[in-house]
mmCIF file of C-alpha atoms in Angstrom:
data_model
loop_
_atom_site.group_PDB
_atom_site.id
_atom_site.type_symbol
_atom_site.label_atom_id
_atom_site.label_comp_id
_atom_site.label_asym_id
_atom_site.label_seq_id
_atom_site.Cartn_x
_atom_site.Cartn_y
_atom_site.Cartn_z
ATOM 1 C CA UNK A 1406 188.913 75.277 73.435
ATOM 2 C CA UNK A 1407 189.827 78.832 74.975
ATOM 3 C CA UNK A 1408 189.543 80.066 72.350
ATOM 4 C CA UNK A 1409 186.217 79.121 71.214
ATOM 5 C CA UNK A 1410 184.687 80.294 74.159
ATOM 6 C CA UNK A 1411 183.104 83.513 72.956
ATOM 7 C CA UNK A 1412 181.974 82.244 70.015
ATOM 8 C CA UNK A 1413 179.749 79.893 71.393
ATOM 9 C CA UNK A 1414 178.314 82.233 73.476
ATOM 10 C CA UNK A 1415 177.592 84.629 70.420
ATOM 11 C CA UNK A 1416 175.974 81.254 68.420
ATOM 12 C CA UNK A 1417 173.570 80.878 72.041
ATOM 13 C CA UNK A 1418 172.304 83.919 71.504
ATOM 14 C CA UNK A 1419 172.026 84.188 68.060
ATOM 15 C CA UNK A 1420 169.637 80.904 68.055
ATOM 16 C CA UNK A 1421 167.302 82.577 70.469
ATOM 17 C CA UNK A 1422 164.041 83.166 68.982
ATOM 18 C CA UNK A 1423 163.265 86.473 68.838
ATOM 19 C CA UNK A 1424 159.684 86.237 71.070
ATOM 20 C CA UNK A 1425 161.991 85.189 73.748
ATOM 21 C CA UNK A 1426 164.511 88.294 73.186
ATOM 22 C CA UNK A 1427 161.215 90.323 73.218
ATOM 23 C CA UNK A 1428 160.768 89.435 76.907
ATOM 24 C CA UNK A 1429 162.712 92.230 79.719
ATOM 25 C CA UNK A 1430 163.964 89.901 81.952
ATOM 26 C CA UNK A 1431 164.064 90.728 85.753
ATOM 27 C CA UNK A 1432 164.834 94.322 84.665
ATOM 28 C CA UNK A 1433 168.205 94.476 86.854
ATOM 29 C CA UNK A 1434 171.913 92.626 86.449
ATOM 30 C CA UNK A 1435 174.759 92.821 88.194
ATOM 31 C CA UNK A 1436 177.464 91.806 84.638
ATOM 32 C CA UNK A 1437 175.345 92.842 81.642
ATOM 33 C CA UNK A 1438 173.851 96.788 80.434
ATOM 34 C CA UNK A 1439 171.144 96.535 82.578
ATOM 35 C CA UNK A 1440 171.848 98.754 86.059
ATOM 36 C CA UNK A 1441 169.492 97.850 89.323
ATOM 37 C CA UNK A 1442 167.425 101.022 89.214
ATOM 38 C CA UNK A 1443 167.926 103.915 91.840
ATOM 39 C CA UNK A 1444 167.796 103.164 95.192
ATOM 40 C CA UNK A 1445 168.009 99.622 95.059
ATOM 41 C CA UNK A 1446 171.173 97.549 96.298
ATOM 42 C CA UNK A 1447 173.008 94.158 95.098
ATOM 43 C CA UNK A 1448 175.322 91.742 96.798
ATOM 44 C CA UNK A 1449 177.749 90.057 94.210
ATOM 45 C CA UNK A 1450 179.775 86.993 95.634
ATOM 46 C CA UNK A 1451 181.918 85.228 92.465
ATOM 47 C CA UNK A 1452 184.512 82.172 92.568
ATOM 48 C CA UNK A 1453 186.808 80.862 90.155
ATOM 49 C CA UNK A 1454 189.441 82.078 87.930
ATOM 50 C CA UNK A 1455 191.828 84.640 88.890
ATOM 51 C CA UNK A 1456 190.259 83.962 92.834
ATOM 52 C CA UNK A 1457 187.074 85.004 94.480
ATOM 53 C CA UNK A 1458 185.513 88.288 94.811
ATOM 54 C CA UNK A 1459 182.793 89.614 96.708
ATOM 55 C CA UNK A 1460 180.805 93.466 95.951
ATOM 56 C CA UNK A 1461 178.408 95.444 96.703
ATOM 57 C CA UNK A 1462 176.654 97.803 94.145
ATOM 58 C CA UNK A 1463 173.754 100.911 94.587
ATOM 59 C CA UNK A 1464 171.950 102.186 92.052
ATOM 60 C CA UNK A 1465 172.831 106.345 92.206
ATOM 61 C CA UNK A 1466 170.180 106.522 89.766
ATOM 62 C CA UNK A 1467 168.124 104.735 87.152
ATOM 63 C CA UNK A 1468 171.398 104.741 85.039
ATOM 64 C CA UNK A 1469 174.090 104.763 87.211
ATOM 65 C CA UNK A 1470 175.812 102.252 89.654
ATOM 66 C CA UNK A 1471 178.309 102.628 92.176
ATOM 67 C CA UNK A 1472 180.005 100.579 95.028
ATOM 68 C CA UNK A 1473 182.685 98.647 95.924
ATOM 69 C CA UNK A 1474 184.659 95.174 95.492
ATOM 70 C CA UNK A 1475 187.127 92.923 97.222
ATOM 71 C CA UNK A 1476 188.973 90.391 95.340
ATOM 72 C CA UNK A 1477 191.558 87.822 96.752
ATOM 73 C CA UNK A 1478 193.249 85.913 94.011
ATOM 74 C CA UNK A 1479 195.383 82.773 93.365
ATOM 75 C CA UNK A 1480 195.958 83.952 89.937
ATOM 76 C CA UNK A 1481 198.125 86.941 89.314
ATOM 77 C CA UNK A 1482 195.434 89.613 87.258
ATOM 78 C CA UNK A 1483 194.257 86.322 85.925
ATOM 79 C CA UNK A 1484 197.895 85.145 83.733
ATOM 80 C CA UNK A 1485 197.161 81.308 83.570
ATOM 81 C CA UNK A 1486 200.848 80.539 83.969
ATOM 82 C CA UNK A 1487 200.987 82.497 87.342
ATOM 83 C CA UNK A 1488 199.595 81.513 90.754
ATOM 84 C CA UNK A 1489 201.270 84.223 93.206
ATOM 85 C CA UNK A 1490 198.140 85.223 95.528
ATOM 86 C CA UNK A 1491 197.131 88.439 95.954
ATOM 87 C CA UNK A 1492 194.534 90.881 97.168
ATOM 88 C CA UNK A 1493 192.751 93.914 95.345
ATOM 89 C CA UNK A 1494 190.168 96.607 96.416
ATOM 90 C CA UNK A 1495 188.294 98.241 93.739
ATOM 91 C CA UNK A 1496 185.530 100.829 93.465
ATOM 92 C CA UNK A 1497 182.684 99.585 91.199
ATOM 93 C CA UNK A 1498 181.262 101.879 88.645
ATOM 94 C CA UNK A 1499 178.808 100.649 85.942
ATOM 95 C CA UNK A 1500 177.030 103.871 83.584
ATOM 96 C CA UNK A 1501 174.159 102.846 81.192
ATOM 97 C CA UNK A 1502 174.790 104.462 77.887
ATOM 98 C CA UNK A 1503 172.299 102.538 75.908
ATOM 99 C CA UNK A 1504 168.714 100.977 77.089
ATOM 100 C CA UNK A 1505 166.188 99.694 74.138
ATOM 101 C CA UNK A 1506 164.018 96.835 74.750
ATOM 102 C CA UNK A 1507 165.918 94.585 73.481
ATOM 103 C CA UNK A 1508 169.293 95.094 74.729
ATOM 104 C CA UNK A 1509 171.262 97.863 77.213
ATOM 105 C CA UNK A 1510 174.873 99.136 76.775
ATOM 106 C CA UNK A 1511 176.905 100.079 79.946
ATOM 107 C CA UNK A 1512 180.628 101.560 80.458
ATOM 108 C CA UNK A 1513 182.279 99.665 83.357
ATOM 109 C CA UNK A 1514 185.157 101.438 85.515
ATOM 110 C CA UNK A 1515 186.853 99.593 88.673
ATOM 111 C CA UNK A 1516 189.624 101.385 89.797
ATOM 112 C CA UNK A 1517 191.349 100.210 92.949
ATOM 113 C CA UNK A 1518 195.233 99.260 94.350
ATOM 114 C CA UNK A 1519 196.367 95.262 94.308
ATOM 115 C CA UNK A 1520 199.489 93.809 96.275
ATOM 116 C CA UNK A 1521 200.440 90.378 94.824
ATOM 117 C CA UNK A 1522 202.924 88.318 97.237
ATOM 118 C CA UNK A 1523 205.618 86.439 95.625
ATOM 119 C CA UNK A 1524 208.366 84.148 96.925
ATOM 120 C CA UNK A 1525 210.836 87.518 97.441
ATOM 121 C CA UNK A 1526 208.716 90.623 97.478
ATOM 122 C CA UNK A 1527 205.249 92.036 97.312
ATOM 123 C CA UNK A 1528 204.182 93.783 93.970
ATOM 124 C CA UNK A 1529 201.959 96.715 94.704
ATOM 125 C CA UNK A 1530 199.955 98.135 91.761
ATOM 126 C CA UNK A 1531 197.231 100.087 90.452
ATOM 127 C CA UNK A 1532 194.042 98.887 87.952
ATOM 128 C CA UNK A 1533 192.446 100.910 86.008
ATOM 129 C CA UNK A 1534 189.797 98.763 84.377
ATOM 130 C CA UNK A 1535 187.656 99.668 81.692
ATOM 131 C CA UNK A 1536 184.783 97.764 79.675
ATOM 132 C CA UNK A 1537 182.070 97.318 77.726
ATOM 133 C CA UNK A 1538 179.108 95.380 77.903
ATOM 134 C CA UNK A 1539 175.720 94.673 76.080
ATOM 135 C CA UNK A 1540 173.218 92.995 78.344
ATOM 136 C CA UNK A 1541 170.030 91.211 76.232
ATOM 137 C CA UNK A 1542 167.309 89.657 78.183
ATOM 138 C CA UNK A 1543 166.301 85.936 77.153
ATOM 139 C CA UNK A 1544 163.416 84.961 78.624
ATOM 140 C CA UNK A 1545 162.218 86.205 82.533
ATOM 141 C CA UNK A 1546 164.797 84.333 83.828
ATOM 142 C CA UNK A 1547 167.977 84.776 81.806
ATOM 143 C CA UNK A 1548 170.318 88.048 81.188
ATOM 144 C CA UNK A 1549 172.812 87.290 78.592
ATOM 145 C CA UNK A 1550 176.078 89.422 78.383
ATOM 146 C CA UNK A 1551 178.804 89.832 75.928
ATOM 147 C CA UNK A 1552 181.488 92.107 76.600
ATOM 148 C CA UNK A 1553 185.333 93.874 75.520
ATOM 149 C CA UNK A 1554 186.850 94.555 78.772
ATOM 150 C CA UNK A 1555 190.428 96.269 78.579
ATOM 151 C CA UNK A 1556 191.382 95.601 82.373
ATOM 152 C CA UNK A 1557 194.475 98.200 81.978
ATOM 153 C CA UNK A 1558 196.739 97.957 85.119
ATOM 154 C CA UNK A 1559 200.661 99.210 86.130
ATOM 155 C CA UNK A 1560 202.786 97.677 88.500
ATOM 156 C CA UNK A 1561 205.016 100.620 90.338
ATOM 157 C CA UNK A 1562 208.521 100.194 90.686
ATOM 158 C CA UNK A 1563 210.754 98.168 88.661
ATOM 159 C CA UNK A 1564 210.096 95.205 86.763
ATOM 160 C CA UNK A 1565 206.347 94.578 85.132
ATOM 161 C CA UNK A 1566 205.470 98.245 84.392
ATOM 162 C CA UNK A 1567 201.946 98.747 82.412
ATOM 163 C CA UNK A 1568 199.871 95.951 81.238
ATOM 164 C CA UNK A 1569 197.318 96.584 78.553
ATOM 165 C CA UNK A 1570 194.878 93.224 78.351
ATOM 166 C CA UNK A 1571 192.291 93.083 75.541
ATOM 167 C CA UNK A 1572 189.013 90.569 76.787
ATOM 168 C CA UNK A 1573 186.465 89.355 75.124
ATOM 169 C CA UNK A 1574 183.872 87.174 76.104
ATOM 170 C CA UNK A 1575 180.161 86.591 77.194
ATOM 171 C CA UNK A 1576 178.247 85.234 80.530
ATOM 172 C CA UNK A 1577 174.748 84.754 81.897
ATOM 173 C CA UNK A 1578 172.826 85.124 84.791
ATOM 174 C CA UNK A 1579 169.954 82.883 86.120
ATOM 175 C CA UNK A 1580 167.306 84.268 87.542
ATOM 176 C CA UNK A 1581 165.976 82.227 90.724
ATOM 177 C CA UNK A 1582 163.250 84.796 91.360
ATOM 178 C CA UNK A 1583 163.155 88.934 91.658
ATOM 179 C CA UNK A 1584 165.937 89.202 94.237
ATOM 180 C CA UNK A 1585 168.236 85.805 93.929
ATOM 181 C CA UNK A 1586 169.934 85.125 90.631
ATOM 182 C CA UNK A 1587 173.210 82.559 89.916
ATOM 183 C CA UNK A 1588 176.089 84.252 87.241
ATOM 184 C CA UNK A 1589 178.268 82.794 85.259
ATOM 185 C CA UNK A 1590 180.929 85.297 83.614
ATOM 186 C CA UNK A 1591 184.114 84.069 81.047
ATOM 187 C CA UNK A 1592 186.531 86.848 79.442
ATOM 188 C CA UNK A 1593 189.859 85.609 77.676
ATOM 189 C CA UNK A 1594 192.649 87.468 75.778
ATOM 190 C CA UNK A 1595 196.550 88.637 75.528
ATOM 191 C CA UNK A 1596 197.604 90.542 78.103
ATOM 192 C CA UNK A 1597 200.775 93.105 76.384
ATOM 193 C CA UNK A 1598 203.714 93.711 78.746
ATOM 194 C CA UNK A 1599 205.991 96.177 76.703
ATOM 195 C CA UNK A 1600 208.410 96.751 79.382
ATOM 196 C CA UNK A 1601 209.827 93.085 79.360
ATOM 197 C CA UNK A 1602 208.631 92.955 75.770
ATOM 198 C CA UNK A 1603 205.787 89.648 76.513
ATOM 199 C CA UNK A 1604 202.366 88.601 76.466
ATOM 200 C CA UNK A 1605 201.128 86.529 78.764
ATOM 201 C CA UNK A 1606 197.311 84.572 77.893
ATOM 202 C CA UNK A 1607 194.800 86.087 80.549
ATOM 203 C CA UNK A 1608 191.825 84.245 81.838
ATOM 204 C CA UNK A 1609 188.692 85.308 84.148
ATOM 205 C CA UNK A 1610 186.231 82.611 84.105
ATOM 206 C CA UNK A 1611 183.748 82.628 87.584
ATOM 207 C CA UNK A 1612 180.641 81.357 89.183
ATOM 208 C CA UNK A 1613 178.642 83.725 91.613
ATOM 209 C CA UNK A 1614 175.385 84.088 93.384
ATOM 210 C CA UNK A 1615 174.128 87.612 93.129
ATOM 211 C CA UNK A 1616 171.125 89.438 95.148
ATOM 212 C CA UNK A 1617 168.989 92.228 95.091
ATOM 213 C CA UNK A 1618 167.670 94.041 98.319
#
């Protein structure tokens, strides 16, 4: 079922008729290509898998995004078979490479340290994650997103080392009206750990409420 996950999202969008495509949405997003415009600020509050998160992003310019996130997770980098809790603070960079009417392209980067608590120790790391997104309106009230997020991260010290995930996936986000709008966000993939030669199946699948100042 994972597994299917993306695809369904991809058949959604496919199906939409293309007057609807045509339509620009609420013209800001806090997942997809489409950045909130300069000068304008977001609050992003998400719950799920790995944990919950909360952020807050400003638009630098018309293109360009930055803040910051908190994250405290039940779900070690989001590796279904783990549940050691942790805590991670991230900056929050989104760049908009692409904007047609259609659809937007943006480059994600969220780098920040993480400390995961286990029964003997705490495991302090770095992330480094990168990403890709394509946002496509659907209507005035829906943002559609589909995304390849390589959430890169390196534990220091001995034991885990590097991790190099590979996610794919899609979400959406609802538009209530021009400042409130509910998100829904699912990414799945291997997760390649080549110092203790594994893989371990990597989930991120969260609710949030997001909204524009």
């Amino acid at each position: 079922m994972k597994r299917l996950l993306p695809g369904v999202l991809l058949a959604c969008f496919l199906a939409l008729p293309a007057t609807a495509l045509a339509q620009r949405g609420q013209g800001w997003s806090v997942l997809a290509g489409e950045t909130l415009g300069g000068g304008n600020t977001a609050f992003h509050g998400q719950i799920g898998w790995p944990g919950i998160s909360l952020g807050l992003l400003h638009g630098g310019s018309e293109r360009f995004d930055i803040g910051g996130k908190f994250s405290f997770n039940w779900g070690r980098e989001g590796w279904v078979r783990y549940t050691d809790p942790g805590i991670k603070l991230q900056a929050w960079m989104r760049l908009q490479l692409v904007k047609e009417r259609n659809f937007s392209l943006a480059l994600t980067f969220q780098p920040g340290p993480f400390f995961y608590f286990n029964r003997h120790d705490t495991d302090v790391g770095l992330a480094l994650p990168l990403g890709l997104v394509v946002g496509i309106p659907a209507g005035s009230a829906v943002m559609v997103n589909l995304g390849l997020d390589i959430p890169f991260h390196v534990y220091f010290g001995e034991g885990i080392g590097p991790v190099f995930p590979i996610l794919v996936g899609g979400g959406l986000e609802y538009f209530v009206n021009r400042q409130l709008g509910v998100t829904f966000n699912v990414r799945l993939g291997p997760a390649v750990i080549p110092d203790i030669d594994d893989t371990e199946f990597t989930l991120e699948a969260l609710f949030g409420v997001a909204y524009r100042f």
